[in-house]
Coordinates of N, CA and C in Angstrom, one line a residue:
X1333 N -88.8 35.6 14.9 CA -88.5 34.2 14.4 C -87.0 34.0 14.7
X1334 N -86.7 32.9 15.4 CA -85.3 32.6 15.7 C -84.8 31.7 14.6
X1335 N -83.6 32.0 14.1 CA -82.9 31.2 13.1 C -81.5 31.0 13.6
X1336 N -81.0 29.8 13.3 CA -79.6 29.6 13.6 C -78.8 29.7 12.3
X1337 N -77.8 30.6 12.3 CA -76.9 30.9 11.2 C -75.5 30.6 11.7
X1338 N -74.9 29.6 11.2 CA -73.6 29.1 11.7 C -73.7 28.9 13.2
X1339 N -72.7 29.2 14.0 CA -72.9 28.9 15.4 C -73.5 30.1 16.1
X1340 N -73.9 31.1 15.4 CA -74.4 32.3 16.1 C -75.9 32.3 16.1
X1341 N -76.4 32.9 17.2 CA -77.9 33.1 17.3 C -78.3 34.3 16.4
X1342 N -79.2 34.1 15.6 CA -79.7 35.2 14.8 C -81.2 35.4 14.9
X1343 N -81.5 36.6 15.0 CA -83.0 36.9 15.0 C -83.3 37.7 13.8
X1344 N -84.1 37.1 13.0 CA -84.5 37.8 11.7 C -85.6 38.8 12.1
X1345 N -85.4 40.0 11.7 CA -86.4 41.0 11.9 C -87.4 41.0 10.8
X1346 N -88.5 40.5 11.0 CA -89.6 40.5 9.9 C -90.4 41.7 9.9
X1347 N -91.0 42.0 8.8 CA -91.8 43.2 8.6 C -92.9 43.3 9.7
X1348 N -93.5 42.1 10.0 CA -94.6 42.2 11.0 C -94.1 42.6 12.4
X1349 N -92.9 42.2 12.7 CA -92.3 42.6 14.0 C -92.2 44.1 14.0
X1350 N -91.7 44.7 12.9 CA -91.5 46.1 12.8 C -92.9 46.8 12.9
X1351 N -93.9 46.3 12.2 CA -95.2 46.9 12.2 C -95.8 46.9 13.6
X1352 N -95.6 45.8 14.4 CA -96.1 45.7 15.7 C -95.3 46.5 16.7
X1353 N -94.1 47.0 16.3 CA -93.2 47.7 17.3 C -92.8 46.8 18.5
X1354 N -92.8 45.5 18.2 CA -92.5 44.5 19.3 C -91.0 44.2 19.3
X1355 N -90.2 45.1 19.8 CA -88.8 44.8 19.8 C -88.3 44.4 21.2
X1356 N -89.1 44.4 22.2 CA -88.6 44.2 23.6 C -88.1 42.8 23.8
X1357 N -88.5 41.8 23.0 CA -88.0 40.5 23.3 C -86.6 40.2 22.7
X1358 N -86.0 41.1 22.0 CA -84.7 40.9 21.4 C -83.7 41.0 22.5
X1359 N -82.8 40.0 22.6 CA -81.9 40.1 23.7 C -80.5 39.7 23.2
X1360 N -79.5 39.9 24.0 CA -78.1 39.6 23.8 C -77.8 38.2 23.8
X1361 N -76.9 37.6 23.0 CA -76.3 38.2 21.8 C -77.2 38.0 20.6
X1362 N -77.1 38.8 19.6 CA -78.0 38.7 18.5 C -77.4 39.3 17.3
X1363 N -78.0 39.0 16.2 CA -77.7 39.6 14.9 C -78.9 40.2 14.4
X1364 N -78.9 41.5 14.1 CA -80.1 42.1 13.5 C -79.8 42.1 12.0
X1365 N -80.6 41.3 11.3 CA -80.4 41.2 9.8 C -81.5 42.1 9.2
X1366 N -81.0 43.1 8.5 CA -82.0 44.0 7.8 C -81.9 43.8 6.3
X1367 N -81.0 43.0 5.9 CA -81.0 42.8 4.4 C -82.2 42.0 3.9
X1368 N -82.5 42.2 2.7 CA -83.7 41.6 2.1 C -85.0 42.1 2.7
X1369 N -85.0 43.2 3.3 CA -86.2 43.8 3.9 C -86.6 45.0 3.0
X1370 N -87.9 45.3 3.0 CA -88.3 46.5 2.3 C -87.9 47.6 3.2
X1371 N -87.1 48.5 2.7 CA -86.6 49.6 3.6 C -87.7 50.7 3.6
X1372 N -88.4 50.8 4.7 CA -89.4 51.8 4.8 C -89.2 52.7 6.0
X1373 N -90.2 53.5 6.3 CA -90.1 54.4 7.4 C -90.0 53.7 8.7
X1374 N -90.7 52.6 8.9 CA -90.6 51.8 10.2 C -89.2 51.2 10.4
X1375 N -88.7 50.7 9.3 CA -87.3 50.2 9.4 C -86.3 51.3 9.7
X1376 N -86.4 52.4 9.1 CA -85.5 53.5 9.3 C -85.7 53.9 10.8
X1377 N -86.9 54.0 11.3 CA -87.1 54.4 12.7 C -86.5 53.4 13.6
X1378 N -86.6 52.1 13.3 CA -86.0 51.0 14.1 C -84.4 51.2 14.2
X1379 N -83.8 51.5 13.0 CA -82.4 51.7 13.0 C -82.0 52.9 13.9
X1380 N -82.8 53.9 13.9 CA -82.5 55.1 14.7 C -82.5 54.7 16.2
X1381 N -83.3 53.7 16.6 CA -83.5 53.3 18.0 C -82.4 52.3 18.5
X1382 N -81.7 51.7 17.6 CA -80.7 50.7 17.9 C -79.8 51.1 19.0
X1383 N -79.1 52.3 18.9 CA -78.1 52.7 19.9 C -78.7 52.8 21.3
X1384 N -79.9 53.2 21.4 CA -80.5 53.4 22.8 C -81.2 52.1 23.3
X1385 N -81.8 51.3 22.5 CA -82.5 50.1 23.0 C -81.7 48.9 23.0
X1386 N -80.6 48.8 22.2 CA -79.9 47.5 22.1 C -78.4 47.7 22.3
X1387 N -78.0 48.2 23.5 CA -76.7 48.6 23.7 C -75.8 47.3 23.8
X1388 N -76.3 46.1 24.0 CA -75.5 44.9 24.1 C -75.4 44.2 22.8
X1389 N -75.7 44.8 21.7 CA -75.6 44.1 20.4 C -74.1 43.7 20.1
X1390 N -74.0 42.6 19.6 CA -72.6 42.1 19.1 C -72.4 42.3 17.6
X1391 N -73.5 42.1 16.9 CA -73.4 42.1 15.4 C -74.5 42.9 14.8
X1392 N -74.1 43.8 13.9 CA -75.1 44.5 13.0 C -74.7 44.2 11.6
X1393 N -75.7 43.7 10.8 CA -75.5 43.4 9.4 C -76.5 44.2 8.6
X1394 N -75.9 45.2 7.9 CA -76.7 46.1 7.1 C -76.4 45.8 5.6
X1395 N -76.0 44.6 5.3 CA -75.6 44.3 3.9 C -76.8 44.5 3.0
X1396 N -76.6 45.1 1.9 CA -77.6 45.4 0.8 C -78.7 46.3 1.3
X1397 N -78.6 47.0 2.4 CA -79.6 47.9 2.8 C -79.3 49.3 2.3
X1398 N -80.3 50.1 2.1 CA -80.1 51.5 1.6 C -79.8 52.4 2.8
X1399 N -79.0 52.0 3.8 CA -78.7 52.7 4.9 C -77.8 53.9 4.5
X1400 N -78.3 55.1 4.7 CA -77.6 56.3 4.2 C -77.3 57.3 5.4
X1401 N -77.9 57.0 6.5 CA -77.6 57.8 7.7 C -77.6 56.9 8.9
X1402 N -76.8 57.3 9.9 CA -76.7 56.6 11.1 C -77.0 57.5 12.3
X1403 N -77.5 56.9 13.4 CA -77.8 57.8 14.6 C -76.5 58.4 15.1
X1404 N -76.6 59.5 15.6 CA -75.4 60.2 16.2 C -74.8 59.5 17.4
X1405 N -75.7 58.7 18.1 CA -75.2 58.1 19.3 C -74.8 56.6 19.1
X1406 N -74.3 56.2 17.9 CA -73.9 54.8 17.7 C -72.8 54.4 18.6
X1407 N -72.1 55.3 19.2 CA -71.1 55.0 20.2 C -71.6 54.3 21.4
X1408 N -72.9 54.4 21.6 CA -73.5 53.7 22.7 C -73.6 52.2 22.6
X1409 N -73.4 51.7 21.3 CA -73.4 50.2 21.1 C -72.0 49.7 21.3
X1410 N -71.6 49.8 22.6 CA -70.2 49.6 22.9 C -69.7 48.2 22.8
X1411 N -70.6 47.2 22.8 CA -70.2 45.8 22.7 C -70.2 45.3 21.2
X1412 N -70.4 46.1 20.3 CA -70.5 45.7 18.9 C -69.1 45.2 18.4
X1413 N -69.1 44.0 17.9 CA -67.9 43.3 17.5 C -67.9 43.2 15.9
X1414 N -69.0 43.2 15.3 CA -69.1 43.0 13.9 C -70.0 44.0 13.2
X1415 N -69.6 44.7 12.3 CA -70.4 45.7 11.6 C -70.2 45.5 10.1
X1416 N -71.3 45.1 9.4 CA -71.3 44.8 8.0 C -72.1 45.9 7.3
X1417 N -71.5 46.8 6.5 CA -72.1 47.8 5.7 C -72.0 47.5 4.2
X1418 N -71.6 46.3 3.9 CA -71.4 45.9 2.5 C -72.6 46.2 1.6
X1419 N -72.4 46.8 0.5 CA -73.4 47.1 -0.5 C -74.5 48.1 0.1
X1420 N -74.1 48.8 1.1 CA -75.0 49.8 1.6 C -74.7 51.2 1.0
X1421 N -75.5 52.2 1.3 CA -75.2 53.5 0.7 C -74.5 54.4 1.6
X1422 N -73.7 53.8 2.5 CA -73.0 54.6 3.6 C -71.9 55.5 3.0
X1423 N -72.0 56.8 3.0 CA -70.9 57.6 2.5 C -69.8 57.8 3.6
X1424 N -68.7 58.2 3.1 CA -67.5 58.3 4.0 C -67.8 59.1 5.3
X1425 N -68.4 60.3 5.1 CA -68.5 61.2 6.3 C -69.4 60.6 7.4
X1426 N -70.3 59.6 7.0 CA -71.1 59.0 8.0 C -70.4 58.0 8.8
X1427 N -69.2 57.6 8.4 CA -68.4 56.7 9.2 C -67.6 57.3 10.3
X1428 N -67.8 58.6 10.6 CA -67.1 59.3 11.7 C -67.3 58.7 13.0
X1429 N -68.5 58.0 13.2 CA -68.8 57.4 14.5 C -68.0 56.2 14.8
X1430 N -67.3 55.6 13.8 CA -66.7 54.3 13.9 C -65.6 54.3 15.0
X1431 N -65.0 55.4 15.3 CA -63.9 55.4 16.4 C -64.5 55.2 17.7
X1432 N -65.8 55.3 17.9 CA -66.4 55.1 19.2 C -66.7 53.6 19.5
X1433 N -66.6 52.8 18.5 CA -66.9 51.3 18.7 C -65.6 50.6 19.1
X1434 N -65.1 50.8 20.3 CA -63.8 50.3 20.7 C -63.7 48.8 20.7
X1435 N -64.8 48.0 20.8 CA -64.7 46.6 20.8 C -64.9 45.9 19.4
X1436 N -65.0 46.8 18.4 CA -65.2 46.3 17.0 C -64.1 45.4 16.6
X1437 N -64.4 44.2 16.1 CA -63.4 43.3 15.6 C -63.4 43.1 14.1
X1438 N -64.6 43.3 13.5 CA -64.7 43.1 12.0 C -65.5 44.3 11.5
X1439 N -64.9 45.0 10.5 CA -65.6 46.0 9.8 C -65.6 45.7 8.3
X1440 N -66.8 45.5 7.7 CA -66.9 45.2 6.3 C -67.5 46.4 5.6
X1441 N -66.7 47.2 4.8 CA -67.2 48.3 4.1 C -67.0 48.1 2.6
X1442 N -67.0 46.9 2.1 CA -66.9 46.6 0.7 C -68.1 47.1 -0.1
X1443 N -67.9 47.6 -1.3 CA -69.0 48.0 -2.2 C -69.9 49.1 -1.5
X1444 N -69.3 50.0 -0.8 CA -70.1 51.1 -0.2 C -69.6 52.4 -1.0
X1445 N -70.1 53.5 -0.5 CA -69.7 54.8 -1.1 C -68.5 55.3 -0.4
X1446 N -67.9 54.6 0.5 CA -66.7 55.0 1.2 C -65.5 54.9 0.2
X1447 N -64.9 56.0 -0.1 CA -63.8 56.0 -1.0 C -62.5 56.3 -0.3
X1448 N -62.6 56.8 0.8 CA -61.4 57.1 1.6 C -61.7 56.7 3.1
X1449 N -60.8 55.9 3.6 CA -61.1 55.5 5.0 C -60.9 56.6 6.0
X1450 N -61.8 56.8 6.9 CA -61.7 57.8 7.9 C -60.6 57.5 8.9
X1451 N -59.9 58.5 9.4 CA -58.8 58.3 10.4 C -59.3 57.7 11.7
X1452 N -60.6 57.8 12.0 CA -61.2 57.3 13.2 C -61.0 55.8 13.3
X1453 N -60.8 55.1 12.2 CA -60.6 53.7 12.2 C -59.3 53.3 13.0
X1454 N -58.4 54.3 13.1 CA -57.1 54.0 13.8 C -57.4 53.9 15.3
X1455 N -58.5 54.3 15.8 CA -58.8 54.2 17.2 C -59.3 52.8 17.6
X1456 N -59.5 52.0 16.6 CA -60.1 50.6 16.8 C -59.0 49.6 17.1
X1457 N -58.5 49.6 18.3 CA -57.3 48.8 18.6 C -57.6 47.3 18.6
X1458 N -58.9 46.9 18.7 CA -59.3 45.5 18.8 C -59.7 45.0 17.4
X1459 N -59.7 45.9 16.4 CA -60.1 45.5 15.0 C -59.2 44.4 14.4
X1460 N -59.8 43.3 14.0 CA -59.1 42.2 13.5 C -59.2 42.1 12.0
X1461 N -60.3 42.5 11.4 CA -60.6 42.3 10.0 C -61.2 43.6 9.4
X1462 N -60.4 44.2 8.5 CA -60.9 45.4 7.8 C -61.0 45.0 6.4
X1463 N -62.3 44.9 5.9 CA -62.6 44.5 4.6 C -63.1 45.6 3.8
X1464 N -62.3 46.0 2.8 CA -62.6 47.2 1.9 C -62.4 46.8 0.5
X1465 N -62.9 47.7 -0.4 CA -62.7 47.6 -1.9 C -62.1 48.8 -2.4
X1466 N -60.8 48.8 -2.7 CA -60.1 49.8 -3.4 C -60.1 51.2 -2.7
X1467 N -60.2 51.2 -1.4 CA -60.1 52.4 -0.6 C -58.6 52.7 -0.4
X1468 N -58.3 54.0 -0.5 CA -56.9 54.4 -0.3 C -56.5 54.3 1.1
X1469 N -55.3 53.9 1.3 CA -54.7 53.7 2.6 C -54.0 55.0 3.1
X1470 N -53.9 56.0 2.3 CA -53.2 57.2 2.6 C -53.6 57.8 3.9
X1471 N -54.9 58.0 4.2 CA -55.3 58.6 5.5 C -54.9 57.8 6.7
X1472 N -54.6 56.5 6.6 CA -54.3 55.7 7.7 C -52.8 55.4 7.7
X1473 N -52.0 56.0 6.8 CA -50.6 55.7 6.7 C -49.9 55.9 8.0
X1474 N -50.1 57.0 8.7 CA -49.4 57.2 10.0 C -50.4 56.7 11.0
X1475 N -50.0 55.7 11.7 CA -50.8 55.1 12.8 C -51.3 53.7 12.5
X1476 N -51.2 53.3 11.3 CA -51.7 51.9 10.9 C -51.0 50.9 11.7
X1477 N -49.7 51.1 12.0 CA -48.9 50.1 12.8 C -49.4 49.9 14.2
X1478 N -50.2 50.9 14.7 CA -50.8 50.8 16.0 C -52.0 49.8 16.1
X1479 N -52.5 49.4 15.0 CA -53.6 48.5 15.0 C -53.1 47.0 15.0
X1480 N -52.5 46.7 16.2 CA -51.7 45.5 16.3 C -52.6 44.2 16.3
X1481 N -53.9 44.3 16.5 CA -54.8 43.1 16.4 C -55.2 42.8 15.0
X1482 N -54.9 43.6 14.0 CA -55.3 43.5 12.7 C -54.8 42.2 12.0
X1483 N -55.7 41.3 11.6 CA -55.3 40.0 11.0 C -55.6 40.0 9.5
X1484 N -56.6 40.8 9.1 CA -57.0 40.8 7.6 C -57.1 42.3 7.2
X1485 N -56.4 42.7 6.2 CA -56.6 44.0 5.6 C -56.7 43.7 4.1
X1486 N -57.9 43.8 3.6 CA -58.1 43.4 2.2 C -58.4 44.5 1.2
X1487 N -57.8 44.4 0.1 CA -58.0 45.2 -1.1 C -57.9 46.7 -0.9
X1488 N -56.9 47.1 -0.2 CA -56.6 48.6 -0.1 C -55.8 49.0 -1.3
X1489 N -56.0 50.3 -1.7 CA -55.4 50.8 -2.9 C -54.1 51.6 -2.6
X1490 N -53.1 51.3 -3.3 CA -51.8 52.1 -3.2 C -51.7 52.9 -4.5
X1491 N -51.2 54.1 -4.3 CA -51.0 55.0 -5.5 C -49.6 55.4 -5.5
X1492 N -49.2 56.1 -6.5 CA -47.8 56.6 -6.6 C -47.5 57.6 -5.5
X1493 N -48.5 58.2 -5.0 CA -48.3 59.2 -3.9 C -48.0 58.6 -2.6
X1494 N -48.3 57.3 -2.4 CA -48.0 56.6 -1.1 C -46.5 56.5 -1.0
X1495 N -46.0 56.7 0.3 CA -44.6 56.6 0.6 C -44.4 55.1 1.0
X1496 N -43.8 54.3 0.1 CA -43.7 52.9 0.2 C -42.9 52.5 1.4
X1497 N -41.8 53.3 1.8 CA -41.0 53.0 2.9 C -41.8 53.1 4.2
X1498 N -42.5 54.2 4.3 CA -43.3 54.5 5.6 C -44.4 53.4 5.7
X1499 N -45.0 53.1 4.6 CA -46.1 52.2 4.6 C -45.6 50.8 4.9
X1500 N -44.4 50.4 4.4 CA -43.8 49.1 4.7 C -43.5 49.0 6.2
X1501 N -43.0 50.1 6.8 CA -42.7 50.1 8.2 C -44.0 49.9 9.0
X1502 N -45.0 50.6 8.7 CA -46.3 50.5 9.4 C -46.9 49.1 9.3
X1503 N -46.8 48.5 8.1 CA -47.3 47.2 7.9 C -46.5 46.2 8.6
X1504 N -45.2 46.4 8.7 CA -44.3 45.5 9.5 C -44.6 45.5 10.9
X1505 N -45.3 46.5 11.5 CA -45.7 46.5 12.9 C -46.9 45.7 13.2
X1506 N -47.6 45.3 12.1 CA -48.8 44.5 12.3 C -48.5 43.0 12.4
X1507 N -48.0 42.6 13.5 CA -47.5 41.2 13.7 C -48.6 40.1 13.6
X1508 N -49.8 40.5 13.8 CA -50.9 39.5 13.7 C -51.5 39.4 12.3
X1509 N -51.0 40.2 11.4 CA -51.5 40.3 10.0 C -51.3 39.0 9.3
X1510 N -52.4 38.3 8.8 CA -52.3 37.1 8.1 C -52.7 37.2 6.6
X1511 N -53.6 38.1 6.3 CA -54.1 38.3 5.0 C -54.0 39.8 4.6
X1512 N -53.3 40.0 3.5 CA -53.1 41.4 3.0 C -53.4 41.4 1.6
X1513 N -54.3 42.3 1.2 CA -54.7 42.5 -0.2 C -54.4 43.9 -0.6
X1514 N -53.4 44.1 -1.5 CA -53.1 45.4 -2.0 C -53.3 45.5 -3.5
X1515 N -53.9 46.6 -3.9 CA -54.1 47.0 -5.3 C -53.2 48.2 -5.6
X1516 N -52.4 48.1 -6.6 CA -51.6 49.2 -7.0 C -52.2 49.9 -8.2
X1517 N -52.3 51.2 -8.0 CA -52.9 52.0 -9.1 C -51.8 53.0 -9.6
X1518 N -51.5 52.9 -10.8 CA -50.5 53.8 -11.4 C -51.1 55.0 -11.9
X1519 N -50.7 56.2 -11.5 CA -51.3 57.5 -12.0 C -50.7 57.8 -13.3
X1520 N -51.5 58.2 -14.3 CA -51.1 58.5 -15.6 C -50.9 60.0 -15.8

């Protein structure tokens, strides 16, 4: 079923499509929306096939899905520009694949189990929007300034352990940065 969501072409993956295994008609560009779906074995199997069958994907939206594992070869989805894992069950260690998505422009990991951002995010030179909820910036402290395309960095957590001078220097190198959300947590 084709749906238009804003200016982007979206293809809603319905349960009957999964049941019939009829994925061949899905073409570039598209959004695979898996939210509001019953997460079953067929859906899980479909997610495992994404990197091999849909290498030209631009957008993946796993918001509200119980996605807890990702295929090892997600780096094959080289054209991916938008990845939404908001409200998913994605733990930090499963985000190790993220450094392979060199064309990624938006990463939304708000309300996930990610509590510390993986260093692999620093490899994303085209990343424009990094949307997080209270994740510590410490692992990215050295190298954050190299993410020169970054326009939005939302709701990162600063602690007393963070070196404010070094962090200020790194943030100062982000010349495209338009939105910055910082939460300060005082250790007791």
